[in-house]
């Protein structure tokens, strides 16, 4: 009997060493725009909470929302609001999808630094991207063909641009399509007659942001709603977040989380 | 049955299963392509899909015309042929006919190393170095265009073409050359009139497989070709090959939606195209072996 007790006790002791505490695990999937914020916040959060296990994946907004619908993730990152069809699909899967705004993203319209143009109106930008305006002289610049550079029509950034600037009109088919914000920034920096659009975090000395309807894109103008080409970034949960998902979301929304957003070039909400 | 025989049988069984497992993967891939690709034709007419000129998959209402993507793929790959055929066959001829044993021992592995460079590195090179160079040299608005993608794809397909063409040349029996020299033909005459025609179908196979390689390449064209879904009218126009469209859009296409199925349908078309090229190459190379009296 004594031996049996000993064995049991040893077993318990081994178990308790192997699992010092119950480690909670969540999976976060979706938008590559939100990914850096999601990733950095998770790293800092896990340093402070060693028992938390947050696994972050990209894939894009569509993938994130599809995963929250089929239940393969706990939080979906998205750079666009969820669509009605997706909400319905979620509802028919028994999900009650809740939105959380975690930061703002401003989209700056950029040109090559040598370009004399430094102010455009939203409708001029729209006409450039739909093809109505094709020469810089039509907006007061040099007599040069405009090279319009866009994000892929499937990206969240394009979707925001299409709604905020294009009024859902079709982008000209011969616009150069790039797969990332960085690729647009690089291409605009190398192409004297180019125009492109990037998240505020991607602005640098190699490209020049123009004012839109007289407003320069910046953290302040985006948050105050003065600069019109900005958008909220979302995290979606199934029902009200609980446990680790709640703690993680609360952390991102906290002052520390929002200062991470600022450091990464997003527009923090605080 | 002795233990030894049994062991032999088991090993044979294991390898049989392994050999056929690749067949299983192929069947699985074909099945999924058809299963996920065909539903798009419930909503879009097959003629509108194949011959539609506008690709606006995310708009409301969407347009799923893949003609610009198909034309883009062929245009870029044909351009690549102008680079990899002369380069690949030229180096194969040199390696096989003229190079000394030492040169051959260095050249052949080096060209094959070219094949092992990851495609993203080629893409990066095209984007960062070749495109700005073309932009300045030809004074074009932007360097990300068909020419840019074609040059880099051509370089990428060169090892395929060179290696296969060199194999074809080396299969030409020594007696062919000796017979030619015996009747007084020069080295050049022998090369042009005897060796190349004898290796002709093998060289065609090399070119076809090079084309197949170019048309299926993804990362490089995604980075280098400019990505605009238009039917190009000049080599300085940007294009959006089928592979680039799939790679750029699959992550963002809602699973089970029309866009998702349309991308699978493009993948199916791409698969059928490369499948056709490979079958063609196989048929030609079989004839070639028979012609040279090698076993088929």
Coordinates of N, CA and C in Angstrom, one line a residue, chain A residues 177-179, chain B residues 73 76-77 80 114-128 130-131 143-157 213-227 239-245 247-248:
Chain A
X177 N 0.0 46.6 -60.4 CA -0.5 46.0 -59.2 C 0.6 45.4 -58.4
X178 N 0.7 45.8 -57.1 CA 1.7 45.4 -56.2 C 1.2 44.6 -55.1
X179 N 2.0 43.6 -54.6 CA 1.4 42.7 -53.6 C 1.6 43.2 -52.1
Chain B
X73 N 0.2 35.2 -69.5 CA 1.1 34.0 -69.3 C 1.9 33.6 -70.5
X76 N 4.4 36.5 -71.7 CA 5.7 36.5 -70.9 C 6.5 35.3 -71.2
X77 N 5.9 34.1 -71.4 CA 6.7 32.9 -71.6 C 7.3 32.9 -73.0
X80 N 10.2 34.9 -72.9 CA 11.3 34.2 -72.2 C 12.0 33.2 -73.1
X114 N 22.2 27.4 -61.4 CA 21.3 28.4 -61.8 C 19.9 28.0 -61.6
X115 N 19.6 26.7 -61.8 CA 18.3 26.1 -61.6 C 17.9 26.0 -60.1
X116 N 18.9 26.0 -59.2 CA 18.6 25.8 -57.8 C 18.5 27.1 -57.1
X117 N 18.7 28.2 -57.7 CA 18.5 29.5 -57.1 C 17.0 29.7 -56.8
X118 N 16.6 30.0 -55.6 CA 15.2 30.2 -55.3 C 14.5 31.3 -56.2
X119 N 13.3 31.1 -56.6 CA 12.7 32.0 -57.6 C 12.5 33.4 -57.0
X120 N 12.4 33.5 -55.7 CA 12.2 34.8 -55.1 C 13.4 35.7 -55.3
X121 N 14.6 35.0 -55.3 CA 15.8 35.8 -55.5 C 15.8 36.3 -56.9
X122 N 15.4 35.5 -57.9 CA 15.3 36.1 -59.3 C 14.3 37.2 -59.3
X123 N 13.2 37.0 -58.6 CA 12.1 38.1 -58.6 C 12.7 39.4 -58.0
X124 N 13.4 39.2 -56.9 CA 14.0 40.4 -56.2 C 15.0 41.1 -57.1
X125 N 15.8 40.3 -57.8 CA 16.8 40.9 -58.8 C 16.0 41.6 -59.9
X126 N 15.0 41.0 -60.4 CA 14.2 41.7 -61.5 C 13.6 43.0 -61.0
X127 N 13.1 43.0 -59.8 CA 12.4 44.2 -59.2 C 13.4 45.3 -58.9
X128 N 14.5 44.9 -58.3 CA 15.4 45.9 -57.7 C 16.5 46.4 -58.7
X130 N 17.0 44.9 -62.4 CA 16.7 44.9 -63.9 C 15.6 46.0 -64.2
X131 N 14.5 46.1 -63.4 CA 13.5 47.0 -63.8 C 13.9 48.4 -63.9
X143 N 9.6 50.2 -65.1 CA 10.4 49.0 -65.6 C 9.7 47.7 -65.3
X144 N 8.6 47.7 -64.4 CA 7.9 46.4 -64.2 C 7.0 46.1 -65.4
X145 N 7.4 45.3 -66.3 CA 6.7 45.1 -67.5 C 7.0 43.7 -68.1
X146 N 6.4 43.4 -69.2 CA 6.6 42.1 -69.8 C 8.0 41.8 -70.1
X147 N 8.7 42.8 -70.6 CA 10.2 42.6 -71.0 C 11.0 42.2 -69.8
X148 N 10.7 42.9 -68.7 CA 11.4 42.6 -67.4 C 11.2 41.2 -67.0
X149 N 9.9 40.8 -67.0 CA 9.6 39.4 -66.5 C 10.1 38.4 -67.5
X150 N 10.1 38.7 -68.8 CA 10.5 37.7 -69.8 C 12.0 37.4 -69.7
X151 N 12.8 38.5 -69.5 CA 14.2 38.3 -69.4 C 14.6 37.4 -68.2
X152 N 14.0 37.7 -67.1 CA 14.3 37.0 -65.9 C 13.8 35.5 -66.0
X153 N 12.6 35.4 -66.5 CA 12.1 34.0 -66.7 C 12.9 33.2 -67.7
X154 N 13.4 33.9 -68.7 CA 14.3 33.3 -69.7 C 15.6 32.7 -69.0
X155 N 16.2 33.6 -68.2 CA 17.4 33.1 -67.5 C 17.0 31.9 -66.6
X156 N 15.8 32.0 -65.9 CA 15.5 30.9 -65.1 C 15.2 29.6 -65.8
X157 N 14.7 29.7 -67.1 CA 14.4 28.5 -67.8 C 15.6 28.0 -68.6
X213 N 8.1 25.3 -67.9 CA 8.8 25.9 -66.7 C 8.4 27.3 -66.5
X214 N 8.5 28.1 -67.7 CA 8.3 29.5 -67.6 C 6.9 29.8 -67.3
X215 N 5.9 29.1 -67.9 CA 4.5 29.4 -67.8 C 4.0 29.1 -66.4
X216 N 4.7 28.2 -65.7 CA 4.3 27.8 -64.4 C 4.9 28.6 -63.3
X217 N 5.9 29.4 -63.6 CA 6.7 30.1 -62.6 C 5.8 31.2 -62.0
X218 N 5.9 31.4 -60.7 CA 4.9 32.2 -60.0 C 5.5 33.5 -59.3
X219 N 6.4 33.2 -58.4 CA 6.9 34.3 -57.5 C 7.6 35.4 -58.4
X220 N 8.4 35.0 -59.4 CA 9.1 35.9 -60.2 C 8.2 36.9 -61.0
X221 N 7.1 36.3 -61.6 CA 6.2 37.1 -62.4 C 5.4 38.0 -61.5
X222 N 5.1 37.4 -60.3 CA 4.3 38.3 -59.4 C 5.1 39.5 -59.0
X223 N 6.4 39.4 -58.9 CA 7.2 40.6 -58.5 C 7.6 41.4 -59.7
X224 N 7.8 40.8 -60.9 CA 8.4 41.5 -61.9 C 7.5 42.0 -63.1
X225 N 6.3 41.4 -63.2 CA 5.6 41.7 -64.4 C 4.7 42.9 -64.3
X226 N 4.5 43.5 -63.2 CA 3.7 44.7 -63.1 C 2.2 44.4 -62.6
X227 N 1.7 43.2 -63.0 CA 0.5 42.8 -62.4 C -0.8 43.4 -63.0
X239 N 1.8 43.0 -67.4 CA 0.9 41.9 -67.6 C 0.6 41.2 -66.2
X240 N -0.4 40.5 -66.2 CA -0.7 39.7 -65.0 C -0.9 38.2 -65.3
X241 N 0.2 37.5 -65.3 CA 0.0 36.0 -65.7 C -0.9 35.3 -64.7
X242 N -1.4 34.2 -65.2 CA -2.3 33.4 -64.4 C -1.8 33.0 -63.0
X243 N -0.5 32.6 -62.9 CA 0.1 32.2 -61.7 C 0.1 33.4 -60.7
X244 N 0.5 34.6 -61.2 CA 0.5 35.8 -60.3 C -0.8 36.1 -59.7
X245 N -1.9 36.0 -60.6 CA -3.2 36.3 -60.1 C -3.6 35.3 -59.0
X247 N -1.6 33.6 -57.0 CA -0.8 33.8 -55.8 C -1.2 35.0 -55.0
X248 N -1.5 36.1 -55.8 CA -1.8 37.4 -55.1 C -3.2 37.3 -54.5

